[in-house]
Tab-separated table of C-alpha atoms in Angstrom:
chain	number	residue	atom	x	y	z
N	10	MET	CA	-0.168	-0.198	-0.230
N	11	SER	CA	1.767	3.460	-1.153
N	12	ARG	CA	2.011	6.355	0.870
N	13	THR	CA	-1.010	8.232	-1.555
N	14	GLU	CA	-3.152	5.047	-0.872
N	15	LEU	CA	-2.692	5.111	2.848
N	16	LEU	CA	-3.591	8.922	3.041
N	17	ALA	CA	-6.747	8.351	1.172
N	18	GLU	CA	-7.829	5.441	3.290
N	19	ARG	CA	-6.866	7.033	6.475
N	20	ALA	CA	-8.917	10.223	5.419
N	21	LEU	CA	-11.984	7.649	4.810
N	22	ILE	CA	-11.375	5.516	8.271
N	23	GLU	CA	-11.302	9.050	10.576
N	24	ALA	CA	-14.689	10.379	8.692
N	25	ALA	CA	-16.446	7.282	9.001
N	26	TYR	CA	-15.284	6.366	12.732
N	27	ARG	CA	-16.096	9.778	13.715
N	28	ALA	CA	-19.965	9.352	11.723
N	29	ALA	CA	-23.022	8.310	13.303
N	30	GLU	CA	-23.565	5.883	10.321
N	31	PRO	CA	-20.124	4.961	9.384
N	32	PHE	CA	-21.185	2.924	6.600
N	33	PRO	CA	-23.985	4.139	4.165
N	34	THR	CA	-23.557	1.247	1.879
N	35	PRO	CA	-21.652	-2.302	2.945
N	36	ASP	CA	-19.731	-1.809	-0.239
N	37	GLY	CA	-19.072	1.753	-0.257
N	38	ALA	CA	-15.985	3.635	-0.120
N	39	GLU	CA	-15.395	3.684	3.814
N	40	ALA	CA	-16.387	-0.069	3.633
N	41	GLN	CA	-13.620	-0.292	1.079
N	42	ALA	CA	-11.261	1.731	2.876
N	43	VAL	CA	-11.578	-0.388	6.162
N	44	ARG	CA	-11.301	-4.002	4.353
N	45	ALA	CA	-7.904	-2.428	2.563
N	46	VAL	CA	-6.605	-1.713	5.782
N	47	VAL	CA	-7.449	-4.776	7.488
N	48	SER	CA	-5.845	-6.631	4.129
N	49	ALA	CA	-2.600	-4.427	4.697
N	50	LEU	CA	-2.314	-5.535	8.477
N	51	ASP	CA	-2.811	-9.209	7.657
N	52	ARG	CA	0.229	-9.165	5.108
N	53	GLY	CA	2.237	-6.978	7.324
N	54	GLU	CA	2.516	-3.949	5.223
N	55	ILE	CA	1.357	-1.744	7.981
N	56	ARG	CA	1.311	-1.878	11.633
N	57	VAL	CA	-0.832	-0.386	14.304
N	58	ALA	CA	2.231	0.993	16.574
N	59	GLU	CA	5.968	1.167	15.052
N	60	LYS	CA	9.274	2.803	16.730
N	61	ILE	CA	10.119	6.348	14.720
N	62	GLU	CA	13.398	7.864	15.561
N	63	GLY	CA	13.425	6.151	19.106
N	64	THR	CA	10.068	6.379	20.092
N	65	TRP	CA	6.842	3.871	19.726
N	66	THR	CA	4.263	5.867	18.025
N	67	THR	CA	1.017	4.377	17.857
N	68	HIS	CA	-1.105	5.050	14.618
N	69	ALA	CA	-4.638	5.625	15.729
N	70	TRP	CA	-6.154	5.637	12.668
N	71	ILE	CA	-5.488	1.944	11.911
N	72	LYS	CA	-7.537	0.542	15.624
N	73	GLU	CA	-10.136	2.672	14.179
N	74	ALA	CA	-10.173	0.597	11.116
N	75	ILE	CA	-10.113	-2.371	13.024
N	76	LEU	CA	-12.783	-1.417	15.526
N	77	LEU	CA	-14.831	-0.500	12.160
N	78	PHE	CA	-14.125	-3.741	10.579
N	79	PHE	CA	-15.936	-5.425	13.650
N	80	ARG	CA	-18.741	-3.528	13.156
N	81	LEU	CA	-18.807	-4.149	9.272
N	82	GLN	CA	-18.116	-8.199	9.638
N	83	LYS	CA	-21.185	-10.505	9.993
N	84	LEU	CA	-21.165	-13.865	12.289
N	85	GLU	CA	-20.423	-16.894	10.443
N	86	ARG	CA	-19.542	-20.314	10.738
N	87	PHE	CA	-16.297	-21.751	10.053
N	88	ASP	CA	-15.817	-25.198	10.280
N	89	LEU	CA	-12.985	-27.082	10.865
N	90	PRO	CA	-13.629	-30.404	11.808
N	91	PRO	CA	-13.733	-31.617	14.112
N	92	PHE	CA	-14.005	-28.150	15.491
N	93	GLU	CA	-16.735	-25.686	14.776
N	94	TYR	CA	-16.563	-21.669	15.442
N	95	HIS	CA	-18.935	-18.758	15.110
N	96	ASP	CA	-17.283	-15.618	14.840
N	97	LYS	CA	-16.886	-12.370	12.663
N	98	ILE	CA	-13.206	-12.546	12.047
N	99	PRO	CA	-11.586	-15.409	9.797
N	100	LEU	CA	-8.075	-17.157	10.705
N	101	LYS	CA	-5.452	-16.073	8.794
N	102	HIS	CA	-4.210	-18.627	5.564
N	103	GLY	CA	-1.193	-18.992	3.238
N	104	LEU	CA	1.223	-19.648	6.434
N	105	ASP	CA	3.372	-22.010	4.682
N	106	GLN	CA	3.724	-19.896	2.123
N	107	ALA	CA	4.712	-17.099	4.747
N	108	GLY	CA	6.852	-19.241	6.327
N	109	VAL	CA	5.487	-19.556	9.537
N	110	ARG	CA	4.630	-22.480	11.694
N	111	VAL	CA	1.342	-23.114	13.628
N	112	VAL	CA	0.726	-26.084	15.548
N	113	PRO	CA	-2.725	-27.163	16.005
N	114	PRO	CA	-4.754	-25.758	17.530
N	115	GLY	CA	-3.106	-22.192	17.581
N	116	VAL	CA	-5.076	-19.790	16.339
N	117	ALA	CA	-3.699	-16.814	14.551
N	118	ARG	CA	-6.655	-14.283	13.493
N	119	TYR	CA	-7.022	-12.341	10.168
N	120	GLY	CA	-5.467	-9.225	10.688
N	121	SER	CA	-2.384	-9.992	13.006
N	122	PHE	CA	1.029	-10.714	11.199
N	123	LEU	CA	3.566	-13.173	11.978
N	124	GLU	CA	6.851	-12.379	10.643
N	125	ARG	CA	9.167	-15.372	8.088
N	126	GLY	CA	10.126	-17.775	11.184
N	127	ALA	CA	7.648	-17.155	13.765
N	128	ILE	CA	6.430	-20.087	15.599
N	129	LEU	CA	2.842	-20.526	17.495
N	130	MET	CA	2.151	-23.216	19.399
N	131	PRO	CA	-1.334	-24.354	20.244
N	132	GLY	CA	-1.562	-20.290	21.364
N	133	TYR	CA	-3.550	-17.562	20.228
N	134	VAL	CA	-2.661	-14.279	18.069
N	135	ASN	CA	-5.256	-11.604	18.138
N	136	ILE	CA	-6.326	-8.874	15.129
N	137	GLY	CA	-3.985	-6.534	14.708
N	138	ALA	CA	-1.199	-8.069	16.890
N	139	ARG	CA	2.511	-8.531	15.154
N	140	VAL	CA	4.704	-11.445	15.889
N	141	GLY	CA	8.328	-10.843	14.847
N	142	ALA	CA	10.758	-12.935	13.254
N	143	GLY	CA	12.205	-16.121	15.289
N	144	SER	CA	9.977	-15.248	17.635
N	145	MET	CA	7.924	-18.343	19.652
N	146	VAL	CA	4.788	-17.733	21.204
N	147	ASP	CA	4.426	-20.860	23.218
N	148	THR	CA	1.932	-23.063	24.266
N	149	TRP	CA	-1.563	-21.401	26.076
N	150	ALA	CA	0.326	-17.982	25.436
N	151	THR	CA	-1.758	-15.300	24.038
N	152	VAL	CA	-1.064	-12.259	22.137
N	153	GLY	CA	-3.885	-9.708	22.440
N	154	SER	CA	-4.994	-7.122	20.095
N	155	CYS	CA	-2.520	-4.647	18.617
N	156	ALA	CA	-0.063	-6.065	20.440
N	157	GLN	CA	3.861	-5.379	18.909
N	158	ILE	CA	6.354	-8.513	19.255
N	159	GLY	CA	9.626	-8.106	18.205
N	160	SER	CA	11.809	-10.627	16.811
N	161	GLN	CA	13.669	-13.480	18.744
N	162	VAL	CA	11.474	-13.014	21.602
N	163	HIS	CA	9.788	-16.096	23.701
N	164	LEU	CA	6.423	-15.703	25.039
N	165	ALA	CA	6.522	-18.667	27.723
N	166	GLY	CA	3.883	-21.312	28.057
N	167	GLY	CA	0.630	-19.406	29.302
N	168	VAL	CA	1.882	-16.132	29.199
N	169	GLY	CA	-0.987	-13.321	28.507
N	170	ILE	CA	-0.379	-10.308	26.686
N	171	GLY	CA	-3.173	-8.275	26.784
N	172	GLY	CA	-5.124	-6.422	23.881
N	173	VAL	CA	-5.667	-2.822	23.825
N	174	LEU	CA	-7.926	-1.711	20.991
N	175	GLU	CA	-9.692	1.325	22.911
N	176	PRO	CA	-9.262	4.102	22.994
N	177	PRO	CA	-7.674	4.019	19.669
N	178	ALA	CA	-4.811	6.642	20.838
N	179	ALA	CA	-3.880	4.056	23.242
N	180	THR	CA	-0.541	2.535	23.283
N	181	PRO	CA	-0.408	-1.336	23.177
N	182	VAL	CA	1.617	-3.681	24.694
N	183	ILE	CA	4.860	-3.910	23.142
N	184	VAL	CA	7.662	-6.742	23.890
N	185	GLU	CA	10.992	-5.104	21.744
N	186	ASP	CA	13.510	-7.722	20.440
N	187	HIS	CA	15.536	-10.533	22.088
N	188	ALA	CA	13.202	-10.343	25.271
N	189	PHE	CA	12.395	-13.293	27.243
N	190	ILE	CA	8.663	-13.624	29.226
N	191	GLY	CA	8.488	-16.444	31.528
N	192	SER	CA	5.698	-18.633	31.967
N	193	ARG	CA	2.317	-17.520	33.221
N	194	CYS	CA	3.772	-13.444	33.156
N	195	VAL	CA	0.661	-11.119	32.707
N	196	LEU	CA	1.602	-7.676	30.543
N	197	VAL	CA	-1.543	-5.302	29.883
N	198	GLU	CA	-2.418	-1.634	29.532
N	199	GLY	CA	0.078	-0.662	27.278
N	200	VAL	CA	3.193	-1.968	29.388
N	201	LEU	CA	6.609	-1.609	27.061
N	202	ILE	CA	9.465	-4.188	27.573
N	203	GLU	CA	12.361	-3.274	26.341
N	204	GLU	CA	15.072	-4.921	24.244
N	205	GLY	CA	16.517	-7.820	25.887
N	206	ALA	CA	14.896	-7.762	29.154
N	207	VAL	CA	13.925	-11.193	31.106
N	208	LEU	CA	10.658	-11.358	32.699
N	209	GLY	CA	10.884	-14.542	35.353
N	210	ALA	CA	7.702	-16.710	35.770
N	211	ASN	CA	4.682	-15.203	36.908
N	212	VAL	CA	5.571	-11.529	36.911
N	213	VAL	CA	2.800	-9.147	36.362
N	214	ILE	CA	2.825	-5.441	35.223
N	215	THR	CA	-0.203	-3.147	33.969
N	216	GLY	CA	0.476	0.387	33.719
N	217	SER	CA	0.384	1.633	36.824
N	218	THR	CA	2.246	-1.218	38.401
N	219	PRO	CA	5.600	-0.111	40.128
N	220	ILE	CA	8.642	-1.656	39.057
N	221	ILE	CA	11.631	-1.174	41.337
N	222	ASP	CA	14.614	-1.624	40.368
N	223	VAL	CA	16.606	-3.315	43.950
N	224	SER	CA	19.974	-3.787	42.293
N	225	GLY	CA	21.377	-0.977	43.454
N	226	PRO	CA	22.254	1.231	47.009
N	227	ALA	CA	19.125	2.748	46.269
N	228	GLU	CA	15.744	1.930	44.585
N	229	ILE	CA	14.497	3.396	41.536
N	230	VAL	CA	10.985	3.023	40.436
N	231	TYR	CA	9.524	2.628	36.934
N	232	ARG	CA	5.946	2.826	35.885
N	233	GLY	CA	4.753	1.270	32.619
N	234	ARG	CA	8.179	0.490	31.290
N	235	VAL	CA	11.189	-2.228	31.660
N	236	PRO	CA	14.557	-0.950	30.874
N	237	ALA	CA	16.576	-2.659	28.384
N	238	ASN	CA	18.203	-5.997	29.576
N	239	SER	CA	16.270	-5.687	32.980
N	240	VAL	CA	16.297	-9.274	34.699
N	241	VAL	CA	13.000	-9.045	36.403
N	242	ILE	CA	11.149	-11.185	39.353
N	243	PRO	CA	7.935	-11.119	41.085
N	244	GLY	CA	8.171	-9.724	44.759
N	245	THR	CA	6.267	-7.924	47.021
N	246	ARG	CA	6.015	-4.741	49.083
N	247	GLN	CA	4.378	-3.338	52.026
N	248	LYS	CA	1.353	-1.215	51.819
N	249	GLN	CA	-0.716	0.325	54.229
N	250	PHE	CA	-4.451	0.201	54.117
N	251	PRO	CA	-7.214	1.311	56.861
N	252	ALA	CA	-7.669	-2.266	57.745
N	253	GLY	CA	-4.133	-2.807	58.421
N	254	SER	CA	-0.671	-3.454	56.759
N	255	TYR	CA	-0.533	-5.989	53.546
N	256	HIS	CA	2.230	-7.148	51.418
N	257	ILE	CA	0.641	-6.709	47.608
N	258	PRO	CA	2.517	-7.607	44.286
N	259	CYS	CA	5.540	-5.630	42.907
N	260	PRO	CA	7.891	-7.032	40.281
N	261	LEU	CA	11.333	-6.622	41.230
N	262	ILE	CA	14.375	-5.453	38.897
N	263	ILE	CA	17.773	-7.260	40.358
N	264	GLY	CA	20.299	-7.086	37.477
N	265	THR	CA	21.049	-6.781	33.906
N	266	ARG	CA	21.858	-9.281	31.107
N	267	HIS	CA	25.530	-8.941	30.526
N	268	ALA	CA	26.196	-7.231	27.266
N	269	GLY	CA	28.288	-8.644	24.613
N	270	THR	CA	27.461	-12.012	24.842
N	271	ASP	CA	25.446	-14.416	22.259
N	272	ARG	CA	21.794	-13.717	22.981
N	273	LYS	CA	20.922	-17.310	23.842
N	274	THR	CA	23.644	-17.842	25.878
N	275	SER	CA	23.356	-15.136	27.915
N	276	LEU	CA	19.567	-15.513	28.419
N	277	ASN	CA	20.101	-19.410	29.925
N	278	GLN	CA	23.068	-18.087	32.082
N	279	THR	CA	20.892	-15.073	33.053
N	280	LEU	CA	18.532	-17.499	34.271
N	281	ARG	CA	21.240	-19.394	36.470
N	282	ASP	CA	22.670	-16.675	37.812
N	283	PHE	CA	19.775	-15.029	39.583
N	284	GLN	CA	17.791	-18.815	39.927
N	285	ILE	CA	15.024	-17.849	38.006
N	286	GLN	CA	12.267	-20.229	37.248
N	287	ALA	CA	10.924	-19.670	33.363
């Protein structure tokens, strides 16, 4: 899709999203623009969020196109014996030609994009999401709508990457290249996991969760972002409530991966050094 085509589709979609009746006819210019944008997402030609000059930028109008696509689509029955589905969004096709491995019953929805070499075990990738080259979505891991997963990332078993469709301007969950997300981790509300970070099992991070670096003489608190190459484990902190003092979950940064070493070697060594369960 050329820049000129993108600008034209964007204008139609933004106007339709704000209109009381977005689709005067089901085959009108607005509906065609929506279908064209979701098709471009499915082919990987465009993406919901991208890093521009070092900063992640969210394209709200593309998320608006996805939301309009749900309104445009009708419920249909899909028969994949012995399974039967009833939904508005079909599954991706042409996975062999795309060089993507999907293990039954893994599901990648139309409008998502998996780069060549990505592996989807029996997990789930929702519309608008993107999974980078060489990354693995392990068993029962879910990649929510519009989430951006970089290359050579491992989402271990049962990881939950939250979807962020509304409001359209909200930043989706982003996991940058070479990160490792341990079993049963949950990342929601537009959290950013920077390149090379390692999250041990059961780490839960929301947009407002305090992420405390305890590796130095004084704590440093982050919110909504795990710095590059950080090693994170689940912890607790004490907080006073009217009923008393209680310990609440709090991710702890306990160190960093060693720079200049092979990524996989470094990852394995990191897990051993910090006694992290994956």
